[in-house]
JSON list of C-alpha atoms in Angstrom, two decimals:
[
{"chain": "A", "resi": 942, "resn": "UNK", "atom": "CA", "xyz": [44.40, 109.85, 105.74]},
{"chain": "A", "resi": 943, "resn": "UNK", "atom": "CA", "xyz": [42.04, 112.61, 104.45]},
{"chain": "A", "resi": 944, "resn": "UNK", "atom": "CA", "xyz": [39.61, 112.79, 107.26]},
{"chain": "A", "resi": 945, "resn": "UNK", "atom": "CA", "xyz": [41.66, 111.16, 110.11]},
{"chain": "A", "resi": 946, "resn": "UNK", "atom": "CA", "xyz": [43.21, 114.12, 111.77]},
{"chain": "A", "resi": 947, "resn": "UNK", "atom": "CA", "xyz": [45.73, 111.69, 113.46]},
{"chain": "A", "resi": 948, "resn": "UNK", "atom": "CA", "xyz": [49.26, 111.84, 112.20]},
{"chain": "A", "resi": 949, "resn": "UNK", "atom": "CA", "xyz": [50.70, 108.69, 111.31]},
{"chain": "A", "resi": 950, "resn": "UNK", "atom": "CA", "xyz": [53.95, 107.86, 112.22]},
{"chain": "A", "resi": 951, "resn": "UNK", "atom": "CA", "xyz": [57.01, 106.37, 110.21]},
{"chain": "A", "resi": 952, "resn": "UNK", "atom": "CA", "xyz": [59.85, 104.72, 112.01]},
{"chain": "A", "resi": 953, "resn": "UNK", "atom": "CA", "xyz": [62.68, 103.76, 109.43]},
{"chain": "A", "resi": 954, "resn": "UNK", "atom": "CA", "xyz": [65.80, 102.24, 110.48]},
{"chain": "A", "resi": 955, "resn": "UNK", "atom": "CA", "xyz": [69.38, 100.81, 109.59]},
{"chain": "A", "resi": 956, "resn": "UNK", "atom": "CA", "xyz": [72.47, 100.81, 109.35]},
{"chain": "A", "resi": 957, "resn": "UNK", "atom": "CA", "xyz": [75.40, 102.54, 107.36]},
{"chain": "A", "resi": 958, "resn": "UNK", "atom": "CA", "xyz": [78.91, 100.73, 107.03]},
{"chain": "A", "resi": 959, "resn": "UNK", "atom": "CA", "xyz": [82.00, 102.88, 107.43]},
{"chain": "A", "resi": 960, "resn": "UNK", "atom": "CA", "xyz": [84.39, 102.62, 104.25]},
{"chain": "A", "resi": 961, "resn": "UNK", "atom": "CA", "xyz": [87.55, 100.88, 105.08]},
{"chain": "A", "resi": 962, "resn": "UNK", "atom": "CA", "xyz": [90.45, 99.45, 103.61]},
{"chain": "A", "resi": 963, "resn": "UNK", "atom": "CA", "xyz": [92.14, 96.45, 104.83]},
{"chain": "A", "resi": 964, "resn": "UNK", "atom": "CA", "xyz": [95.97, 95.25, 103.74]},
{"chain": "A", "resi": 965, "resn": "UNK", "atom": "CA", "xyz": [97.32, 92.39, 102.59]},
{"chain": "A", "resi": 966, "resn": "UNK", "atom": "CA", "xyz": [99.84, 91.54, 103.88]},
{"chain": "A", "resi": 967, "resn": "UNK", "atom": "CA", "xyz": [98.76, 93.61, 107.17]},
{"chain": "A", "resi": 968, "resn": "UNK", "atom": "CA", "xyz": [102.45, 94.55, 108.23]},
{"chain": "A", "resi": 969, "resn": "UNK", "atom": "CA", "xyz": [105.40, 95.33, 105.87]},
{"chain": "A", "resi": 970, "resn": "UNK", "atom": "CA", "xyz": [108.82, 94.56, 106.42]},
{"chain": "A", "resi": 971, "resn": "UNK", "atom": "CA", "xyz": [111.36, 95.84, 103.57]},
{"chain": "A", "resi": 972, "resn": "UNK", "atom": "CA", "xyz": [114.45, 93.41, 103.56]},
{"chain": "A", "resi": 973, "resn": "UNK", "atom": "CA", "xyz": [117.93, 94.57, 104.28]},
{"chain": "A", "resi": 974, "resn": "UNK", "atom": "CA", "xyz": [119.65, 94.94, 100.78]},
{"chain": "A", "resi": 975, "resn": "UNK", "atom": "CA", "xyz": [123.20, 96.18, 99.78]},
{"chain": "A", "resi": 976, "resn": "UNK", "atom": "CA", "xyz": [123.76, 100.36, 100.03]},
{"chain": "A", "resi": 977, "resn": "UNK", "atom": "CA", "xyz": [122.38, 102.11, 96.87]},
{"chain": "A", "resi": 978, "resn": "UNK", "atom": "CA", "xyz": [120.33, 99.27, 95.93]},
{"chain": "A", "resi": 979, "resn": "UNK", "atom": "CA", "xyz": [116.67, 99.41, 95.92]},
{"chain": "A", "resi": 980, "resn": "UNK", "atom": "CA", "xyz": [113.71, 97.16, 97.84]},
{"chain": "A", "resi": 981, "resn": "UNK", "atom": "CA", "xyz": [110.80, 96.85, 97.00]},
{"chain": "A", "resi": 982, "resn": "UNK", "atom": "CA", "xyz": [107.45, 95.12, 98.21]},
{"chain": "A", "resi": 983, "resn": "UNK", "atom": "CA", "xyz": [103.85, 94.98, 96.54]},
{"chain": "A", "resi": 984, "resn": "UNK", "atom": "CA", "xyz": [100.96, 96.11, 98.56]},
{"chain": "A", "resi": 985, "resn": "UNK", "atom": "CA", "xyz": [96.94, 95.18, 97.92]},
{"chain": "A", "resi": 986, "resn": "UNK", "atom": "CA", "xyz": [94.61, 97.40, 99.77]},
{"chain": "A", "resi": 987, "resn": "UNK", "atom": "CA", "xyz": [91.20, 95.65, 99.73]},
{"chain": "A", "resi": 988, "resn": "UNK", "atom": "CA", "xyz": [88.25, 98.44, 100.18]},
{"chain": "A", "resi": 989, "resn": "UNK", "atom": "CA", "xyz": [85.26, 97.50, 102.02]},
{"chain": "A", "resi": 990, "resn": "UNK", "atom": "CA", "xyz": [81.74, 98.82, 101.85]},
{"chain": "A", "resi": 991, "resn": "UNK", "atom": "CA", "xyz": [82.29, 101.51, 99.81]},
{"chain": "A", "resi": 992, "resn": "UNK", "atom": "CA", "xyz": [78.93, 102.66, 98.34]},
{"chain": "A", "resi": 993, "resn": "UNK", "atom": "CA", "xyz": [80.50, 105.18, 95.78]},
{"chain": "A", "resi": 994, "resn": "UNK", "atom": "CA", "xyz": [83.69, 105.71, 93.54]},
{"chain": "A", "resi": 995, "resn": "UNK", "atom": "CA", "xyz": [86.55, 106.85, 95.64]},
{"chain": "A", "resi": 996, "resn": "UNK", "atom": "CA", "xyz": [90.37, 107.87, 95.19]},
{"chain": "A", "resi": 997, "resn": "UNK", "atom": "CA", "xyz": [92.97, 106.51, 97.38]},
{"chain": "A", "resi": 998, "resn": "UNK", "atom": "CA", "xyz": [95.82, 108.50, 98.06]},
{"chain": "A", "resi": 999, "resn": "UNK", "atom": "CA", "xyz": [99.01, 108.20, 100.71]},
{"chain": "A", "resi": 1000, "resn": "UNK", "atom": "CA", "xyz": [100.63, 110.29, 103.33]},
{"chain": "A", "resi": 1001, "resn": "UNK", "atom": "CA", "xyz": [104.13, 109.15, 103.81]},
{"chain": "A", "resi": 1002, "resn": "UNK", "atom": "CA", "xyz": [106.48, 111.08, 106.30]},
{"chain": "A", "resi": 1003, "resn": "UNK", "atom": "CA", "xyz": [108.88, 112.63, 104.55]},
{"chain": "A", "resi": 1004, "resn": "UNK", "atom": "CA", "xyz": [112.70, 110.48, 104.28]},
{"chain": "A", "resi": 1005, "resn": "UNK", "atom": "CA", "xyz": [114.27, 112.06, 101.25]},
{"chain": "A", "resi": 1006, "resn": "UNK", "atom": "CA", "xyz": [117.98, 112.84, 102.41]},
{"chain": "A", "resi": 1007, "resn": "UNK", "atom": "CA", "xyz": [120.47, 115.27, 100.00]},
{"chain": "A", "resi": 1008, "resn": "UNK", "atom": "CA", "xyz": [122.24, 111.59, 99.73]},
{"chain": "A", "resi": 1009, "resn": "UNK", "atom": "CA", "xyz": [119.32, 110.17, 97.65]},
{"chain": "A", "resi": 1010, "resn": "UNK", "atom": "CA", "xyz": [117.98, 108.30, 100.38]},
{"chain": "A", "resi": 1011, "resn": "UNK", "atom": "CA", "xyz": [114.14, 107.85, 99.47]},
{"chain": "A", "resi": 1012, "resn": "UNK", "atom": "CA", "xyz": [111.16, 106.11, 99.72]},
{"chain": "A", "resi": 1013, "resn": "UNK", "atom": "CA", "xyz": [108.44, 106.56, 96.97]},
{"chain": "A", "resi": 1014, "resn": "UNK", "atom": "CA", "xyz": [104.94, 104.78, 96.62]},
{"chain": "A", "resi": 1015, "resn": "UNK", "atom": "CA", "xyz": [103.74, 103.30, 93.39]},
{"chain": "A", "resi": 1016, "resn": "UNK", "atom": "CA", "xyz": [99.84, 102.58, 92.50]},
{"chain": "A", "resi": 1017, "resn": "UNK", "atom": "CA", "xyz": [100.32, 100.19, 89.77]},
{"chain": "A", "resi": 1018, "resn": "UNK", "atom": "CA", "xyz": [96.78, 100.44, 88.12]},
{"chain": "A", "resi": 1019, "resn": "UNK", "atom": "CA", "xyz": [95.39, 103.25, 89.40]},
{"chain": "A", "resi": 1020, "resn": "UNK", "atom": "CA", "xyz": [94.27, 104.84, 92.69]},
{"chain": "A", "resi": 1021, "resn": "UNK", "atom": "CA", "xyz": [90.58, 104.34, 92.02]},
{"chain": "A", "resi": 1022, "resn": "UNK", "atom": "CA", "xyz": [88.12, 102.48, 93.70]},
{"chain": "A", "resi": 1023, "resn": "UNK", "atom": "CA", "xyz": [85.24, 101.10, 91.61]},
{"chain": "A", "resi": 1024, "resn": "UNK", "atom": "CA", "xyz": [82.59, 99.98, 92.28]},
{"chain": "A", "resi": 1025, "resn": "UNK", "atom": "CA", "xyz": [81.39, 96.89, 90.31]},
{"chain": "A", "resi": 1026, "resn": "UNK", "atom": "CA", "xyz": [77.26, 96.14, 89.62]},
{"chain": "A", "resi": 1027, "resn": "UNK", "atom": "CA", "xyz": [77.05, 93.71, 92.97]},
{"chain": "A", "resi": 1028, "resn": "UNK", "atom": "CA", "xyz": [79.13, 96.12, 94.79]},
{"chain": "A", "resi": 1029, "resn": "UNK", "atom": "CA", "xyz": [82.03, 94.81, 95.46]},
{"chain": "A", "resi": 1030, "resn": "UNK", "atom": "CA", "xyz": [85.33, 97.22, 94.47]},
{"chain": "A", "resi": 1031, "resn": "UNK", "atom": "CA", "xyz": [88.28, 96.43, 93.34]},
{"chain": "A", "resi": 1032, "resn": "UNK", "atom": "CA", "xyz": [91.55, 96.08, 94.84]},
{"chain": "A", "resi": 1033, "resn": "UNK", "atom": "CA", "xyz": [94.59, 98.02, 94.49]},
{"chain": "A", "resi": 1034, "resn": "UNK", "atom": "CA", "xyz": [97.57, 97.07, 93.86]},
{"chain": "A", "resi": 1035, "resn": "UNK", "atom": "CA", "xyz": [100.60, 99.51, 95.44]},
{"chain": "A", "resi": 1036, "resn": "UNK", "atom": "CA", "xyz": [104.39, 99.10, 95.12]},
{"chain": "A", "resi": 1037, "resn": "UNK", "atom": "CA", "xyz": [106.47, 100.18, 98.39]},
{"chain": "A", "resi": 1038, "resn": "UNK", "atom": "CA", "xyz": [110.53, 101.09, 97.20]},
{"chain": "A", "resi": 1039, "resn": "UNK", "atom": "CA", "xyz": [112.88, 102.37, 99.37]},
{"chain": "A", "resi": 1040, "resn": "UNK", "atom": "CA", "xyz": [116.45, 103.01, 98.48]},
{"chain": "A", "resi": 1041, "resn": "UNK", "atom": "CA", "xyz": [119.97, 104.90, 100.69]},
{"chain": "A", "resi": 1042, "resn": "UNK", "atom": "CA", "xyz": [123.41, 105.11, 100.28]},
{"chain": "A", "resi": 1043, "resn": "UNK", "atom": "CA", "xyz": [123.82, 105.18, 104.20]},
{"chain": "A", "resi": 1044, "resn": "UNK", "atom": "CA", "xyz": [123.01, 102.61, 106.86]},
{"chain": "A", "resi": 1045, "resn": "UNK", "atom": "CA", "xyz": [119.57, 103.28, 108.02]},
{"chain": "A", "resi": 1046, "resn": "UNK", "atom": "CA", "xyz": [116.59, 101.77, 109.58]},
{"chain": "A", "resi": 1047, "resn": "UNK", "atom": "CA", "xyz": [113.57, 103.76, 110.45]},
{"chain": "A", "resi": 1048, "resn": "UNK", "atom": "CA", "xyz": [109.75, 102.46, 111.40]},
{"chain": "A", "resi": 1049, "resn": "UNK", "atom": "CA", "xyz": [107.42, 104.31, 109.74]},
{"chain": "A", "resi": 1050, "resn": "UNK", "atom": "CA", "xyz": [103.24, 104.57, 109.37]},
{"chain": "A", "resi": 1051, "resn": "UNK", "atom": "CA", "xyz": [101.79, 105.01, 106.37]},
{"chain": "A", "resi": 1052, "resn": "UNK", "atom": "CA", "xyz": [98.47, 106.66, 105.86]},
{"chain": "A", "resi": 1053, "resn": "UNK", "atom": "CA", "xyz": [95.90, 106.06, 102.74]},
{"chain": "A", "resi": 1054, "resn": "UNK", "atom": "CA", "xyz": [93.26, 108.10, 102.66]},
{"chain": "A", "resi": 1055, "resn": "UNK", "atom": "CA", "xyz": [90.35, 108.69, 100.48]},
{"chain": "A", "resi": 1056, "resn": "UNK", "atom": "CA", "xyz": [88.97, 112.33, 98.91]},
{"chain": "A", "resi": 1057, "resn": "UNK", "atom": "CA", "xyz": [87.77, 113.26, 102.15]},
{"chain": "A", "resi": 1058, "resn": "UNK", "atom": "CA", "xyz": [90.68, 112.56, 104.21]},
{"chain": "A", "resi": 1059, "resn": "UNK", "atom": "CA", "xyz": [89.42, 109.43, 105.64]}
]
């Protein structure tokens, strides 16, 4: 290297995983209950290839009515993902309620994101 004037060239490649979450179950139907009674359903989000600590968050469109009609989102030990030694996470565990004193059905998307709004 000290007395060859030729540069020597480094090629490095590979690839980087995108974080993502993936739902079990994938879809979620809340079951028809009596008015003013509330249903529920329990989410898991499974992250994958996460290489760092992240905090999971959810963007829900807004359905609170003046009648109490409401929907509300429950992480039920935590919203953090951690990363474990081998680097696997773990998965969280989310509770899904909705409750209205008024016949109503609606379709609506739910968004988790991370920190960085991904």
């Amino acid at each position: 290297v000290n007395d060859n004037p030729l540069p020597y060239v480094l090629t490095l490649s590979g690839t980087l995983k995108s974080p993502k979450i993936s739902f079990r179950p994938p879809f979620l139907m809340l079951m028809p209950v009596p008015l003013d009674v509330e249903t529920k359903a329990v989410v898991t989000i499974i992250p994958q290839d996460f290489i760092r600590p992240s905090r999971i968050s959810v963007k829900l469109p807004e359905l609170e009515l003046p009648d109490g009609t409401r929907t509300c989102v429950q992480f039920l030990e935590g919203q953090d993902i951690v990363l474990s030694s081998d680097g696997t996470a773990n998965e969280l565990t989310c509770l899904i309620c909705f409750k209205s004193s008024k016949p109503i059905s609606f379709l609506r998307e739910m968004l988790f994101i991370d920190q960085e709004e991904n």
